[in-house]
Amino acid sequence: MSTGDIEDVETFRQRARAWIRGNLAPLPAGSGIGVMRAGESDEAELAAVARQREIQRMFYDAGFAGIAFPREYGGQGLTADHQKAFSEEISGYEYPADIQAPTFSPCAAVLLDFGTEEQKRQHIPAILKGEELWMQFLSEPSAGSDVAAALTSAVRDGDDWILNGSKIWTTGAWWSDWGLVLARTNWDVPKHRGLTVFILPIHQPGIEVNRIEMLNGNKEFCQEYLTDVRVPDTDRIGEVDDGWTVGTRWMFHERMLHNSPLVTIPADGARGTIRATHLVEIARDAGRLEDPLARDLIGEGRMLDLVTHALQGRLSRGLRSGRMPDQSAAIGRLFTGVTAARTTTLSFNLAGGASAAWTDDDGATAECGNDFLLRQVSCIGGGTTEMARNVVSERVLGMPREPAKDRGIAFRDVPRGASNRG
């Protein structure tokens, strides 16, 4: 039954359950486990992305794409509870994992918050159909976690802007379609006041995309070089020089990914992580299920899992009700990053000798050594946990701001090594 114009959550859940089981393939055990593991050929990765586009289109045709997106942009106009029910029902089944972040959040979320009506009507339906995959051109080689120190420049030329610079740590840019770009448009004001956000097609003349090979062979990250890339002013997001307002909301959506009503993340966890339930499988395949130390490690992992879910739920409710400031999202980002690194360390300790050398026949213990080497990814990707600590301390707890030598200084005059530019 339905209430008014909105289908009730339980009826929606049953409809979603029937469709998922009738149209999507169950995932193999252990699928998606691990920290950015390598293994697939480029051809296989492109085929996987194509399948995800296909699944997203299936969502759209069946009325399950953009569950909490507004109807006028092709969404379903339902609630966060409907999205939560869908995410719970899709656990254990294939889903378009690579499209959720950053295409849906933060990119589509930023478009909904700041895009013009024309931009929303052009891009949101295409995103919901799987026709446009988006990436965020945010980090830069010289700026580290300080995204406000962006050196990529945008210079006005008539009705266009000309962008030059480089972005890095862009996940999957080589197979994506559009980018959300933070660029500097004013060098004569302090760094946070001279930024503007643009959107642009990734694959066009002037943009060179290079893939970065991680120590385990994974090539998911990319670096892009922008040379005289022309962007029409109609593809600007928000006001000129007010990009930090857009950027602040951009990072909020990034930090709230796991609680966002705009994304589908199975209830048993996103791909590319070590789940606490997987620790039992590692202990089993390492022959340590009866080992008291192993049981302690599994118990710690389970405790971290429970606290993570409870904390995320509390943050989600507090932010939706307005009882907590948006900056509180940094609490969840900090805890999730630290917990993921610790859980990966637990898996490494549980795997024993297989952490150092393994074969494909070693079951769940295989690759735990590689995961351990990449464990800090969870503390870096999506904004570092150090930056989250600063936000929590200064913006949530109200503690004094740490000293900053560039505060109040025109960005052009901030020392940046041998060659300041403008």
Tab-separated table of C-alpha atoms in Angstrom, residues 11-419:
chain	number	residue	atom	x	y	z
A	11	THR	CA	6.001	-2.159	-0.067
A	12	PHE	CA	8.971	-0.585	-1.833
A	13	ARG	CA	11.328	-3.030	-0.098
A	14	GLN	CA	9.330	-6.045	-1.275
A	15	ARG	CA	9.179	-4.711	-4.821
A	16	ALA	CA	12.930	-4.032	-4.783
A	17	ARG	CA	13.703	-7.479	-3.327
A	18	ALA	CA	11.725	-9.239	-6.060
A	19	TRP	CA	13.360	-7.191	-8.819
A	20	ILE	CA	16.897	-7.631	-7.476
A	21	ARG	CA	16.555	-11.384	-7.176
A	22	GLY	CA	14.982	-11.632	-10.605
A	23	ASN	CA	17.445	-9.448	-12.493
A	24	LEU	CA	20.853	-9.277	-10.792
A	25	ALA	CA	23.466	-11.986	-10.310
A	26	PRO	CA	24.518	-13.029	-6.788
A	27	LEU	CA	28.105	-12.083	-5.989
A	28	PRO	CA	30.678	-14.797	-5.277
A	29	ALA	CA	31.739	-15.159	-1.628
A	30	GLY	CA	34.403	-12.606	-0.705
A	31	SER	CA	33.686	-10.455	-3.746
A	32	GLY	CA	34.910	-6.882	-3.417
A	33	ILE	CA	37.029	-7.641	-0.347
A	34	GLY	CA	40.477	-6.044	-0.142
A	35	VAL	CA	42.199	-2.684	-0.354
A	36	MET	CA	42.423	-1.580	-4.004
A	37	ARG	CA	43.605	-5.015	-5.108
A	38	ALA	CA	45.035	-5.402	-8.596
A	39	GLY	CA	44.408	-8.387	-10.777
A	40	GLU	CA	42.085	-7.545	-13.631
A	41	SER	CA	43.402	-6.675	-17.074
A	42	ASP	CA	42.482	-3.301	-18.560
A	43	GLU	CA	40.036	-5.095	-20.859
A	44	ALA	CA	38.370	-6.825	-17.914
A	45	GLU	CA	38.161	-3.552	-15.977
A	46	LEU	CA	36.544	-1.769	-18.928
A	47	ALA	CA	34.105	-4.658	-19.305
A	48	ALA	CA	33.249	-4.405	-15.595
A	49	VAL	CA	32.588	-0.667	-15.951
A	50	ALA	CA	30.403	-1.343	-19.014
A	51	ARG	CA	28.411	-3.886	-16.998
A	52	GLN	CA	27.952	-1.322	-14.232
A	53	ARG	CA	26.620	1.195	-16.739
A	54	GLU	CA	24.234	-1.523	-17.933
A	55	ILE	CA	23.045	-2.259	-14.385
A	56	GLN	CA	22.541	1.444	-13.707
A	57	ARG	CA	20.371	1.636	-16.832
A	58	MET	CA	18.431	-1.388	-15.560
A	59	PHE	CA	17.871	0.494	-12.288
A	60	TYR	CA	16.561	3.453	-14.279
A	61	ASP	CA	14.203	1.436	-16.455
A	62	ALA	CA	12.845	-0.421	-13.420
A	63	GLY	CA	12.295	2.745	-11.358
A	64	PHE	CA	15.151	2.198	-8.887
A	65	ALA	CA	17.653	4.809	-10.107
A	66	GLY	CA	18.020	7.964	-8.067
A	67	ILE	CA	15.674	6.756	-5.338
A	68	ALA	CA	16.007	9.985	-3.318
A	69	PHE	CA	16.693	12.263	-6.321
A	70	PRO	CA	13.974	14.762	-7.315
A	71	ARG	CA	11.494	13.471	-9.878
A	72	GLU	CA	11.974	16.455	-12.165
A	73	TYR	CA	15.525	15.238	-12.858
A	74	GLY	CA	14.602	11.605	-13.452
A	75	GLY	CA	14.763	10.401	-9.853
A	76	GLN	CA	12.090	8.640	-7.858
A	77	GLY	CA	11.407	11.427	-5.354
A	78	LEU	CA	11.441	8.999	-2.429
A	79	THR	CA	13.172	9.216	0.944
A	80	ALA	CA	16.433	8.260	2.596
A	81	ASP	CA	14.585	5.349	4.239
A	82	HIS	CA	13.616	3.991	0.794
A	83	GLN	CA	17.270	4.211	-0.304
A	84	LYS	CA	18.345	2.468	2.914
A	85	ALA	CA	15.886	-0.368	2.248
A	86	PHE	CA	17.197	-0.778	-1.305
A	87	SER	CA	20.808	-0.840	-0.062
A	88	GLU	CA	19.892	-3.535	2.452
A	89	GLU	CA	18.119	-5.670	-0.149
A	90	ILE	CA	20.952	-5.490	-2.692
A	91	SER	CA	23.525	-6.930	-0.281
A	92	GLY	CA	25.098	-9.998	-1.864
A	93	TYR	CA	24.128	-9.006	-5.419
A	94	GLU	CA	25.968	-7.174	-8.171
A	95	TYR	CA	25.538	-3.416	-8.208
A	96	PRO	CA	27.231	-0.479	-9.975
A	97	ALA	CA	29.859	0.005	-7.274
A	98	ASP	CA	32.199	2.304	-9.199
A	99	ILE	CA	29.361	4.672	-10.103
A	100	GLN	CA	28.310	5.438	-6.550
A	101	ALA	CA	31.422	7.439	-5.601
A	102	PRO	CA	32.224	9.956	-6.798
A	103	THR	CA	29.563	10.093	-9.573
A	104	PHE	CA	26.512	10.155	-7.291
A	105	SER	CA	28.227	11.619	-4.272
A	106	PRO	CA	29.835	14.078	-4.195
A	107	CYS	CA	29.493	15.061	-7.905
A	108	ALA	CA	25.735	14.689	-8.531
A	109	ALA	CA	25.078	15.938	-5.007
A	110	VAL	CA	27.045	19.122	-5.777
A	111	LEU	CA	25.110	19.564	-9.026
A	112	LEU	CA	21.847	19.303	-7.085
A	113	ASP	CA	23.053	21.846	-4.519
A	114	PHE	CA	24.683	24.422	-6.802
A	115	GLY	CA	24.014	23.562	-10.460
A	116	THR	CA	21.829	25.698	-12.685
A	117	GLU	CA	18.485	24.315	-13.778
A	118	GLU	CA	19.945	23.704	-17.229
A	119	GLN	CA	22.955	21.852	-15.794
A	120	LYS	CA	20.736	19.640	-13.652
A	121	ARG	CA	18.394	18.764	-16.509
A	122	GLN	CA	21.325	17.985	-18.808
A	123	HIS	CA	23.428	15.879	-16.459
A	124	ILE	CA	21.366	14.356	-13.623
A	125	PRO	CA	19.150	12.161	-15.882
A	126	ALA	CA	22.255	11.057	-17.834
A	127	ILE	CA	23.963	10.122	-14.555
A	128	LEU	CA	20.915	8.171	-13.389
A	129	LYS	CA	20.888	6.233	-16.692
A	130	GLY	CA	24.584	5.338	-16.387
A	131	GLU	CA	25.426	7.434	-19.444
A	132	GLU	CA	27.768	9.808	-17.577
A	133	LEU	CA	30.380	8.717	-15.041
A	134	TRP	CA	31.916	11.601	-13.098
A	135	MET	CA	35.181	12.122	-11.260
A	136	GLN	CA	36.408	14.886	-8.967
A	137	PHE	CA	39.412	16.916	-10.075
A	138	LEU	CA	40.273	18.153	-6.606
A	139	SER	CA	43.715	17.151	-5.256
A	140	GLU	CA	46.869	18.607	-6.787
A	141	PRO	CA	50.486	17.402	-6.798
A	142	SER	CA	51.775	20.443	-4.874
A	143	ALA	CA	48.918	21.019	-2.441
A	144	GLY	CA	48.592	17.749	-0.518
A	145	SER	CA	45.439	17.742	1.603
A	146	ASP	CA	45.138	21.513	1.454
A	147	VAL	CA	42.748	21.615	-1.508
A	148	ALA	CA	42.237	25.365	-1.013
A	149	ALA	CA	45.853	25.832	-2.130
A	150	ALA	CA	44.912	24.808	-5.692
A	151	LEU	CA	47.289	26.058	-8.372
A	152	THR	CA	45.205	24.972	-11.358
A	153	SER	CA	44.190	28.285	-12.879
A	154	ALA	CA	41.102	29.420	-14.753
A	155	VAL	CA	41.411	32.669	-16.716
A	156	ARG	CA	38.380	34.396	-18.219
A	157	ASP	CA	38.402	34.754	-22.021
A	158	GLY	CA	35.122	36.219	-23.285
A	159	ASP	CA	32.338	33.736	-22.611
A	160	ASP	CA	34.860	30.994	-21.780
A	161	TRP	CA	37.439	30.128	-19.178
A	162	ILE	CA	40.852	28.663	-19.989
A	163	LEU	CA	42.132	26.110	-17.495
A	164	ASN	CA	45.762	25.093	-16.950
A	165	GLY	CA	47.272	22.893	-14.250
A	166	SER	CA	47.323	19.367	-12.941
A	167	LYS	CA	45.065	17.233	-10.752
A	168	ILE	CA	46.016	13.944	-9.125
A	169	TRP	CA	44.662	10.916	-7.258
A	170	THR	CA	41.599	10.899	-9.492
A	171	THR	CA	40.016	7.494	-9.221
A	172	GLY	CA	39.163	5.912	-12.552
A	173	ALA	CA	39.526	9.062	-14.671
A	174	TRP	CA	40.677	6.959	-17.640
A	175	TRP	CA	37.258	5.350	-17.997
A	176	SER	CA	35.088	8.255	-16.821
A	177	ASP	CA	33.272	10.964	-18.768
A	178	TRP	CA	33.030	14.212	-16.784
A	179	GLY	CA	35.020	15.979	-14.101
A	180	LEU	CA	34.118	18.422	-11.344
A	181	VAL	CA	37.046	20.844	-11.137
A	182	LEU	CA	38.218	23.289	-8.464
A	183	ALA	CA	40.364	26.029	-10.024
A	184	ARG	CA	41.919	29.330	-8.981
A	185	THR	CA	40.351	32.396	-10.572
A	186	ASN	CA	41.780	35.140	-8.363
A	187	TRP	CA	45.387	35.277	-7.093
A	188	ASP	CA	45.030	38.631	-5.322
A	189	VAL	CA	42.879	37.472	-2.407
A	190	PRO	CA	43.502	34.893	0.366
A	191	LYS	CA	43.435	31.335	-0.917
A	192	HIS	CA	39.877	30.422	0.116
A	193	ARG	CA	38.385	33.485	-1.622
A	194	GLY	CA	39.821	33.061	-5.119
A	195	LEU	CA	38.476	29.689	-6.223
A	196	THR	CA	35.748	28.688	-8.676
A	197	VAL	CA	34.230	25.312	-9.587
A	198	PHE	CA	33.695	24.123	-13.173
A	199	ILE	CA	32.543	20.984	-14.943
A	200	LEU	CA	34.163	19.595	-18.083
A	201	PRO	CA	34.288	16.493	-20.280
A	202	ILE	CA	37.416	14.537	-19.368
A	203	HIS	CA	38.227	13.181	-22.799
A	204	GLN	CA	38.876	16.252	-24.924
A	205	PRO	CA	41.911	17.975	-26.461
A	206	GLY	CA	44.106	19.576	-23.804
A	207	ILE	CA	43.479	16.957	-21.106
A	208	GLU	CA	46.092	14.226	-20.725
A	209	VAL	CA	45.180	11.397	-18.346
A	210	ASN	CA	48.046	9.319	-16.954
A	211	ARG	CA	47.463	6.291	-14.765
A	212	ILE	CA	49.452	5.807	-11.541
A	213	GLU	CA	50.628	2.320	-10.610
A	214	MET	CA	50.394	1.555	-6.909
A	215	LEU	CA	52.843	-0.759	-5.162
A	216	ASN	CA	50.510	-3.747	-5.591
A	217	GLY	CA	50.026	-3.130	-9.320
A	218	ASN	CA	46.651	-1.382	-9.003
A	219	LYS	CA	46.242	1.433	-11.558
A	220	GLU	CA	42.974	2.916	-10.359
A	221	PHE	CA	44.387	6.380	-9.591
A	222	CYS	CA	45.188	8.897	-12.324
A	223	GLN	CA	46.907	12.231	-12.771
A	224	GLU	CA	45.571	14.723	-15.283
A	225	TYR	CA	47.372	17.554	-17.050
A	226	LEU	CA	45.170	20.405	-18.272
A	227	THR	CA	46.650	22.586	-21.015
A	228	ASP	CA	44.590	25.510	-22.322
A	229	VAL	CA	41.339	23.635	-21.746
A	230	ARG	CA	38.470	25.895	-22.775
A	231	VAL	CA	35.353	25.725	-20.572
A	232	PRO	CA	32.236	27.806	-21.314
A	233	ASP	CA	31.002	30.011	-18.491
A	234	THR	CA	27.732	28.075	-18.667
A	235	ASP	CA	29.688	25.144	-17.213
A	236	ARG	CA	30.638	27.081	-14.089
A	237	ILE	CA	29.175	25.823	-10.801
A	238	GLY	CA	28.336	28.560	-8.308
A	239	GLU	CA	29.656	32.100	-8.269
A	240	VAL	CA	33.048	33.282	-9.525
A	241	ASP	CA	35.645	33.295	-6.710
A	242	ASP	CA	33.145	31.635	-4.357
A	243	GLY	CA	34.268	28.098	-5.093
A	244	TRP	CA	35.102	27.454	-1.461
A	245	THR	CA	31.399	27.626	-0.618
A	246	VAL	CA	30.836	24.917	-3.230
A	247	GLY	CA	33.975	23.091	-2.106
A	248	THR	CA	32.903	22.975	1.540
A	249	ARG	CA	29.624	21.319	0.588
A	250	TRP	CA	31.529	19.120	-1.897
A	251	MET	CA	33.686	17.764	0.954
A	252	PHE	CA	30.642	17.375	3.200
A	253	HIS	CA	29.063	15.043	0.649
A	254	GLU	CA	32.347	13.160	0.322
A	255	ARG	CA	32.603	12.647	4.082
A	256	MET	CA	28.960	11.562	4.312
A	257	LEU	CA	29.210	9.033	1.504
A	258	HIS	CA	28.243	6.040	3.631
A	259	ASN	CA	25.171	7.851	4.953
A	260	SER	CA	24.167	9.610	1.754
A	261	PRO	CA	20.588	9.033	0.549
A	262	LEU	CA	21.923	9.503	-2.990
A	263	VAL	CA	24.086	6.369	-3.194
A	264	THR	CA	23.571	2.620	-3.146
A	265	ILE	CA	26.038	0.914	-0.828
A	266	PRO	CA	25.101	-2.616	0.276
A	267	ALA	CA	24.391	-2.977	3.968
A	268	ASP	CA	27.280	-5.427	4.307
A	269	GLY	CA	29.782	-2.787	3.176
A	270	ALA	CA	31.302	-1.133	0.149
A	271	ARG	CA	33.787	-2.773	-2.175
A	272	GLY	CA	37.458	-2.257	-1.552
A	273	THR	CA	37.453	-2.724	2.204
A	274	ILE	CA	38.136	-5.423	4.775
A	275	ARG	CA	34.843	-6.186	6.479
A	276	ALA	CA	34.823	-7.361	10.072
A	277	THR	CA	32.879	-10.483	9.090
A	278	HIS	CA	35.728	-11.382	6.740
A	279	LEU	CA	38.116	-11.718	9.705
A	280	VAL	CA	36.436	-14.989	10.666
A	281	GLU	CA	37.093	-16.373	7.181
A	282	ILE	CA	40.747	-15.315	7.392
A	283	ALA	CA	41.149	-16.991	10.793
A	284	ARG	CA	39.458	-20.139	9.462
A	285	ASP	CA	41.697	-20.369	6.388
A	286	ALA	CA	44.760	-19.657	8.561
A	287	GLY	CA	43.755	-22.537	10.875
A	288	ARG	CA	43.414	-20.182	13.860
A	289	LEU	CA	39.732	-20.286	14.756
A	290	GLU	CA	40.511	-21.883	18.149
A	291	ASP	CA	43.457	-19.553	18.866
A	292	PRO	CA	42.505	-17.255	21.822
A	293	LEU	CA	44.606	-14.405	20.371
A	294	ALA	CA	42.848	-14.759	17.012
A	295	ARG	CA	39.479	-14.659	18.762
A	296	ASP	CA	40.498	-11.427	20.503
A	297	LEU	CA	41.401	-9.875	17.137
A	298	ILE	CA	38.084	-10.968	15.630
A	299	GLY	CA	36.288	-9.525	18.658
A	300	GLU	CA	38.055	-6.197	18.205
A	301	GLY	CA	37.052	-6.127	14.560
A	302	ARG	CA	33.441	-6.867	15.445
A	303	MET	CA	33.463	-4.120	18.089
A	304	LEU	CA	34.839	-1.605	15.582
A	305	ASP	CA	32.153	-2.649	13.095
A	306	LEU	CA	29.350	-2.127	15.618
A	307	VAL	CA	30.687	1.247	16.773
A	308	THR	CA	31.127	2.420	13.167
A	309	HIS	CA	27.522	1.634	12.285
A	310	ALA	CA	26.204	3.187	15.505
A	311	LEU	CA	28.280	6.342	14.991
A	312	GLN	CA	27.274	6.733	11.349
A	313	GLY	CA	23.616	6.297	12.283
A	314	ARG	CA	23.925	8.923	15.026
A	315	LEU	CA	25.652	11.361	12.688
A	316	SER	CA	23.104	10.770	9.948
A	317	ARG	CA	20.194	11.476	12.270
A	318	GLY	CA	21.873	14.509	13.822
A	319	LEU	CA	22.761	16.084	10.486
A	320	ARG	CA	19.343	15.482	8.958
A	321	SER	CA	17.593	17.027	11.938
A	322	GLY	CA	19.944	19.995	12.015
A	323	ARG	CA	20.976	19.265	15.622
A	324	MET	CA	24.558	18.753	14.454
A	325	PRO	CA	26.534	21.124	12.192
A	326	ASP	CA	27.531	19.887	8.711
A	327	GLN	CA	31.166	19.899	9.820
A	328	SER	CA	30.311	16.983	12.134
A	329	ALA	CA	30.564	14.773	9.050
A	330	ALA	CA	34.325	14.909	9.675
A	331	ILE	CA	33.794	12.780	12.795
A	332	GLY	CA	32.489	9.937	10.653
A	333	ARG	CA	35.237	10.370	8.062
A	334	LEU	CA	37.917	10.274	10.809
A	335	PHE	CA	36.530	7.212	12.545
A	336	THR	CA	35.885	5.317	9.300
A	337	GLY	CA	39.437	5.942	8.068
A	338	VAL	CA	41.153	4.945	11.289
A	339	THR	CA	38.913	1.902	11.729
A	340	ALA	CA	39.496	0.654	8.189
A	341	ALA	CA	43.268	0.866	8.679
A	342	ARG	CA	42.994	-1.010	11.973
A	343	THR	CA	40.721	-3.710	10.541
A	344	THR	CA	43.187	-4.253	7.707
A	345	THR	CA	45.962	-4.618	10.292
A	346	LEU	CA	43.833	-7.186	12.140
A	347	SER	CA	43.466	-9.208	8.936
A	348	PHE	CA	47.240	-9.084	8.440
A	349	ASN	CA	47.853	-10.338	11.976
A	350	LEU	CA	45.266	-13.101	11.619
A	351	ALA	CA	46.712	-14.381	8.332
A	352	GLY	CA	49.999	-15.354	10.021
A	353	GLY	CA	52.674	-16.595	7.625
A	354	ALA	CA	50.383	-16.103	4.623
A	355	SER	CA	50.735	-12.352	5.205
A	356	ALA	CA	54.276	-12.591	3.862
A	357	ALA	CA	53.825	-15.128	1.054
A	358	TRP	CA	50.708	-16.663	-0.400
A	359	THR	CA	49.176	-18.412	-3.358
A	360	ASP	CA	45.705	-18.165	-4.870
A	361	ASP	CA	44.860	-21.404	-3.049
A	362	ASP	CA	45.290	-19.779	0.370
A	363	GLY	CA	41.687	-18.642	0.452
A	364	ALA	CA	40.865	-15.578	2.531
A	365	THR	CA	44.471	-15.197	3.740
A	366	ALA	CA	45.747	-14.436	0.235
A	367	GLU	CA	46.527	-10.760	-0.435
A	368	CYS	CA	46.358	-9.803	3.285
A	369	GLY	CA	50.002	-8.712	2.977
A	370	ASN	CA	49.224	-6.409	0.064
A	371	ASP	CA	46.200	-5.023	1.897
A	372	PHE	CA	48.413	-4.250	4.907
A	373	LEU	CA	50.887	-2.318	2.751
A	374	LEU	CA	47.998	-0.201	1.422
A	375	ARG	CA	46.148	0.149	4.737
A	376	GLN	CA	46.770	3.917	4.980
A	377	VAL	CA	44.696	4.476	1.839
A	378	SER	CA	41.657	4.668	4.104
A	379	CYS	CA	43.289	7.532	6.035
A	380	ILE	CA	44.223	9.483	2.888
A	381	GLY	CA	41.576	8.979	0.206
A	382	GLY	CA	38.590	11.301	0.387
A	383	GLY	CA	40.508	13.820	2.520
A	384	THR	CA	43.065	12.820	5.110
A	385	THR	CA	42.189	11.909	8.662
A	386	GLU	CA	44.605	14.655	9.771
A	387	MET	CA	42.426	17.241	8.039
A	388	ALA	CA	39.344	15.642	9.596
A	389	ARG	CA	40.965	15.998	13.035
A	390	ASN	CA	41.491	19.714	12.371
A	391	VAL	CA	37.857	20.163	11.325
A	392	VAL	CA	36.582	18.303	14.396
A	393	SER	CA	38.802	20.284	16.733
A	394	GLU	CA	38.225	23.753	15.259
A	395	ARG	CA	34.750	23.599	13.698
A	396	VAL	CA	32.947	21.090	15.925
A	397	LEU	CA	34.615	21.424	19.336
A	398	GLY	CA	35.437	25.121	18.950
A	399	MET	CA	39.099	24.777	19.891
A	400	PRO	CA	41.570	27.522	18.798
A	401	ARG	CA	42.626	27.439	15.153
A	402	GLU	CA	46.138	26.279	14.484
A	403	PRO	CA	48.601	28.909	13.210
A	404	ALA	CA	48.645	29.399	9.426
A	405	LYS	CA	51.256	31.567	7.714
A	406	ASP	CA	49.058	32.085	4.648
A	407	ARG	CA	45.995	33.350	6.533
A	408	GLY	CA	44.839	36.742	5.268
A	409	ILE	CA	47.583	36.949	2.629
A	410	ALA	CA	46.908	37.292	-1.082
A	411	PHE	CA	47.532	33.855	-2.576
A	412	ARG	CA	49.932	35.407	-5.074
A	413	ASP	CA	52.219	36.406	-2.166
A	414	VAL	CA	52.166	33.079	-0.310
A	415	PRO	CA	55.662	31.496	-0.496
A	416	ARG	CA	55.521	28.334	-2.599
A	417	GLY	CA	59.120	27.597	-3.341
A	418	ALA	CA	61.138	29.102	-6.128
A	419	SER	CA	58.397	30.232	-8.456
